[in-house]
Short mmCIF file of C-alpha atoms in Angstrom, two decimals:
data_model
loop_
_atom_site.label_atom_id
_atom_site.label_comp_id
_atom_site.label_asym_id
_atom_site.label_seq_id
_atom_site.Cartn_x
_atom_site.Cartn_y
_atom_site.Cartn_z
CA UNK A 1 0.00 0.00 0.00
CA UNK A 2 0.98 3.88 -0.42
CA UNK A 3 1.19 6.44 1.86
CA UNK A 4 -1.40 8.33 -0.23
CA UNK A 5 -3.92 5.60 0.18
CA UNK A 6 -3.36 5.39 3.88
CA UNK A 7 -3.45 9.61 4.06
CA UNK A 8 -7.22 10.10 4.73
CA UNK A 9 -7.29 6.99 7.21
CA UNK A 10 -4.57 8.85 9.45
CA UNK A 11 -6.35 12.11 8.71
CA UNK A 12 -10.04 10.83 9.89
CA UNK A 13 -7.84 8.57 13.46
CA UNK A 14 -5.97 12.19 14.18
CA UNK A 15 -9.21 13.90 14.31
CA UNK A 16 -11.05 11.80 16.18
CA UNK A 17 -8.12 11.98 18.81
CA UNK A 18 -8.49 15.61 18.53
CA UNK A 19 -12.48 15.54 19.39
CA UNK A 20 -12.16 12.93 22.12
CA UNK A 21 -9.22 15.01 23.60
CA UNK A 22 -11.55 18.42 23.37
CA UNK A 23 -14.29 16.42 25.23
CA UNK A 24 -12.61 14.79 28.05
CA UNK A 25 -11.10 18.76 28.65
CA UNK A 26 -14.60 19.83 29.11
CA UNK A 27 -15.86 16.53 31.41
CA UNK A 28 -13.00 17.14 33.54
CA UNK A 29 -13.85 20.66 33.90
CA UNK A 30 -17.42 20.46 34.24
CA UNK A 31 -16.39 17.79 37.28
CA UNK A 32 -14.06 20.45 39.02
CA UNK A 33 -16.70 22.56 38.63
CA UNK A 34 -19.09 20.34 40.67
CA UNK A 35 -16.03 19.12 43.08
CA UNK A 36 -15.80 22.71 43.62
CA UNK A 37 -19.29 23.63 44.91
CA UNK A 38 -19.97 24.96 48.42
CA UNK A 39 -23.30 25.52 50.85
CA UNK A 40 -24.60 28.59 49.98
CA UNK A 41 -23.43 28.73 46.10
CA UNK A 42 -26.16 28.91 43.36
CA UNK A 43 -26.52 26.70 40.77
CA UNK A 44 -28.16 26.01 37.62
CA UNK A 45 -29.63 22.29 37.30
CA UNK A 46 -29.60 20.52 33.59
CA UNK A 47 -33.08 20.74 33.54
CA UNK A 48 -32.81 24.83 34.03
CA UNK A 49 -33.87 24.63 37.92
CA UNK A 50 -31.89 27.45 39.64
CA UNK A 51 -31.70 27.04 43.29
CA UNK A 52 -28.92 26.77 46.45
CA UNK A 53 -26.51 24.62 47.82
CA UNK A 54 -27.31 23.52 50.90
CA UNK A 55 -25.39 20.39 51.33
CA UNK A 56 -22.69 18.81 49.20
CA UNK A 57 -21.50 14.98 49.60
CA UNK A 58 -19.87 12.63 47.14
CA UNK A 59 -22.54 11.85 44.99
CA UNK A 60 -25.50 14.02 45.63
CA UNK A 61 -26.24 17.58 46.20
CA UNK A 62 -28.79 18.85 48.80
CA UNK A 63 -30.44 22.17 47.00
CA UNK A 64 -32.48 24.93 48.52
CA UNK A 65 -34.98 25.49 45.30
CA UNK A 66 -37.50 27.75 47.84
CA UNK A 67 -38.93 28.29 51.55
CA UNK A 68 -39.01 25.03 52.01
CA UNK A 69 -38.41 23.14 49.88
CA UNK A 70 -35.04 21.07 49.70
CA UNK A 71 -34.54 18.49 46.81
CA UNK A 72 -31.59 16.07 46.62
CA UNK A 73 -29.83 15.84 43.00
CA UNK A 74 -27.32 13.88 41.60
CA UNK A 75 -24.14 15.95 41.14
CA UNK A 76 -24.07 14.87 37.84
CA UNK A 77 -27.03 16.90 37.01
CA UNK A 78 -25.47 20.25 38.05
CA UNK A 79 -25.56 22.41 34.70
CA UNK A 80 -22.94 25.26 36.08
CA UNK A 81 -22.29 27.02 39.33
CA UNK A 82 -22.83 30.62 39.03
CA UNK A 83 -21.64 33.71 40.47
CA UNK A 84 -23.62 35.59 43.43
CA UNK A 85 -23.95 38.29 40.92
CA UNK A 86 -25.22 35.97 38.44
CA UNK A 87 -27.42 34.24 40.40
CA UNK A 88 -29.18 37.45 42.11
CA UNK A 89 -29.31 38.87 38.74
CA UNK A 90 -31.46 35.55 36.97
CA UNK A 91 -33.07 34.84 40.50
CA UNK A 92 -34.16 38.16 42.22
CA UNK A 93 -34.32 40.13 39.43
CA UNK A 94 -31.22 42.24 41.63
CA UNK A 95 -28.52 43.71 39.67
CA UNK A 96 -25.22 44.88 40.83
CA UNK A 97 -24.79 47.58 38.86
CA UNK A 98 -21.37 49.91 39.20
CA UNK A 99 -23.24 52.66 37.70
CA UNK A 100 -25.29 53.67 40.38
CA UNK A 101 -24.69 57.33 40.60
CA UNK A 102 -25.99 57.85 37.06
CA UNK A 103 -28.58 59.45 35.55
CA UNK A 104 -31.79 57.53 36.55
CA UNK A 105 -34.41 56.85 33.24
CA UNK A 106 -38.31 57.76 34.73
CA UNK A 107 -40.42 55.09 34.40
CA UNK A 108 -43.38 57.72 32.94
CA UNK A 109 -42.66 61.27 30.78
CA UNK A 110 -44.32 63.57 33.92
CA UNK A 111 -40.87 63.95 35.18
CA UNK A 112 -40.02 64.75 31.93
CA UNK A 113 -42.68 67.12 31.23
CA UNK A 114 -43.37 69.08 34.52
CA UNK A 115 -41.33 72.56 34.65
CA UNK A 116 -40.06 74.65 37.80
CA UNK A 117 -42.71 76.19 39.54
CA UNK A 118 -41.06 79.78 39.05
CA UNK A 119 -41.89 78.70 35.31
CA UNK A 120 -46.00 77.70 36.05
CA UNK A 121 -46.39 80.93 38.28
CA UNK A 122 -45.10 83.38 35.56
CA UNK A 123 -46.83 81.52 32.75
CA UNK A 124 -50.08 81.86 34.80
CA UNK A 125 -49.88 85.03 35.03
CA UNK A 126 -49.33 86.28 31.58
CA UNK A 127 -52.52 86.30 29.02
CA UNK A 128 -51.63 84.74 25.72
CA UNK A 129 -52.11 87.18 22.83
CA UNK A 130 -53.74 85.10 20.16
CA UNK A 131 -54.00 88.08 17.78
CA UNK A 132 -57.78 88.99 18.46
CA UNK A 133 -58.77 92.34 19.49
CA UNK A 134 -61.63 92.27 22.10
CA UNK A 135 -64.21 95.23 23.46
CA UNK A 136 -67.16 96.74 21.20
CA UNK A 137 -64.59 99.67 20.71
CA UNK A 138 -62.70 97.72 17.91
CA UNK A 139 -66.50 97.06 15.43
CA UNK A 140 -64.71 97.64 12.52
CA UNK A 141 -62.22 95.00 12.82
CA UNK A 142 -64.58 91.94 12.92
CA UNK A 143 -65.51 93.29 8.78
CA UNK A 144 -63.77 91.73 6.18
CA UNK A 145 -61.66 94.00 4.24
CA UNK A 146 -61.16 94.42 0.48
CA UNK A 147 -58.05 91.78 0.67
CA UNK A 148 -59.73 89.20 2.48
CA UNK A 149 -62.43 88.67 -0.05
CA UNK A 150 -59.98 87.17 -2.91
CA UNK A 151 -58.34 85.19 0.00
CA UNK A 152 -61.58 83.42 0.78
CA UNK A 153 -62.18 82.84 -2.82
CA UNK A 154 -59.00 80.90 -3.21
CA UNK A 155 -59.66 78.98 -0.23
CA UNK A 156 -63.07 78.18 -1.38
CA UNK A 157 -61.99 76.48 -4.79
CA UNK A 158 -58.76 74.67 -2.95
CA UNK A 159 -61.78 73.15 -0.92
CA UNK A 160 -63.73 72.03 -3.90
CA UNK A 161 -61.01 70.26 -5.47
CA UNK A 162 -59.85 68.27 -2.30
CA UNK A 163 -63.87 67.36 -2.16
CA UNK A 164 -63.00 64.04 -3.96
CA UNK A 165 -63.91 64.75 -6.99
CA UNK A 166 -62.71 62.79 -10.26
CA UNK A 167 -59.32 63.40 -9.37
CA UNK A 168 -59.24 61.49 -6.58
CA UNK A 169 -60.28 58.35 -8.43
#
């Protein structure tokens, strides 16, 4: 036989060393892992259970899953150990967040809305000048002048067309 018949043979036995290598790297850390638990640690179950360590022996693993409630598992089915960080963040919803002195996001838009109350005093005070002159002094004004007659006009056949007529079809 030649070497370039027996080529993929060694090629296909040196990667299956290579996988088998890679996953008896992760068993033995996923045991350390689990060797290295402690009372009080939270951990993830394979099934997606989080809960507590309460007791650890050789093969089994007393967990805290609730007020309780205490259920024994193999050690085996311990998924990961997580961080007290991690676990209060999944668990209690708590985050330990560095950021703490910054800015806080409202949960509505009033806060976002509302002005000083300098601001709401002077703006109640003040009348709003919407143009319109007031008092039966000022008669003549409320009589439309000779400009304002084309201007209705104008506005009168921009109406018509925008009536749906043919064009809008």
């Amino acid at each position: 036989m030649s070497l370039v018949t027996l080529l993929p043979f060694i090629v296909l036995i040196g990667a299956m060393f290579l996988m088998t290598r890679s996953a008896k790297k992760k068993q033995q850390q996923a045991a350390n892992m689990r060797n290295e638990m402690q009372p009080g640690t939270g951990v993830r179950t394979i099934g997606g259970m989080y809960a507590t360590v309460k007791e650890v022996n050789d093969d089994t693993v007393l967990l805290d899953a609730g007020p309780g409630v205490e259920l024994l598992f193999a050690k085996n089915s311990i998924g990961a150990v997580l961080t007290d960080d991690e676990y209060n963040r999944i668990v209690h919803g708590i985050e330990h967040d560095l950021k703490s002195d910054a800015d806080v996001v409202p949960d509505d838009a009033s806060s976002l809305t509302e002005s000083d109350a300098s601001d709401n005093d002077a703006s109640d005070d003040k009348s709003v000048d919407l143009g319109k002159k007031a008092g039966p002094a000022d008669e003549t004004a409320d009589e439309p002048t000779v400009d304002a007659a084309p201007a209705e006009a104008k506005a009168d056949e921009q109406a018509k067309k925008s009536d749906g007529g043919s064009e809008a079809k």
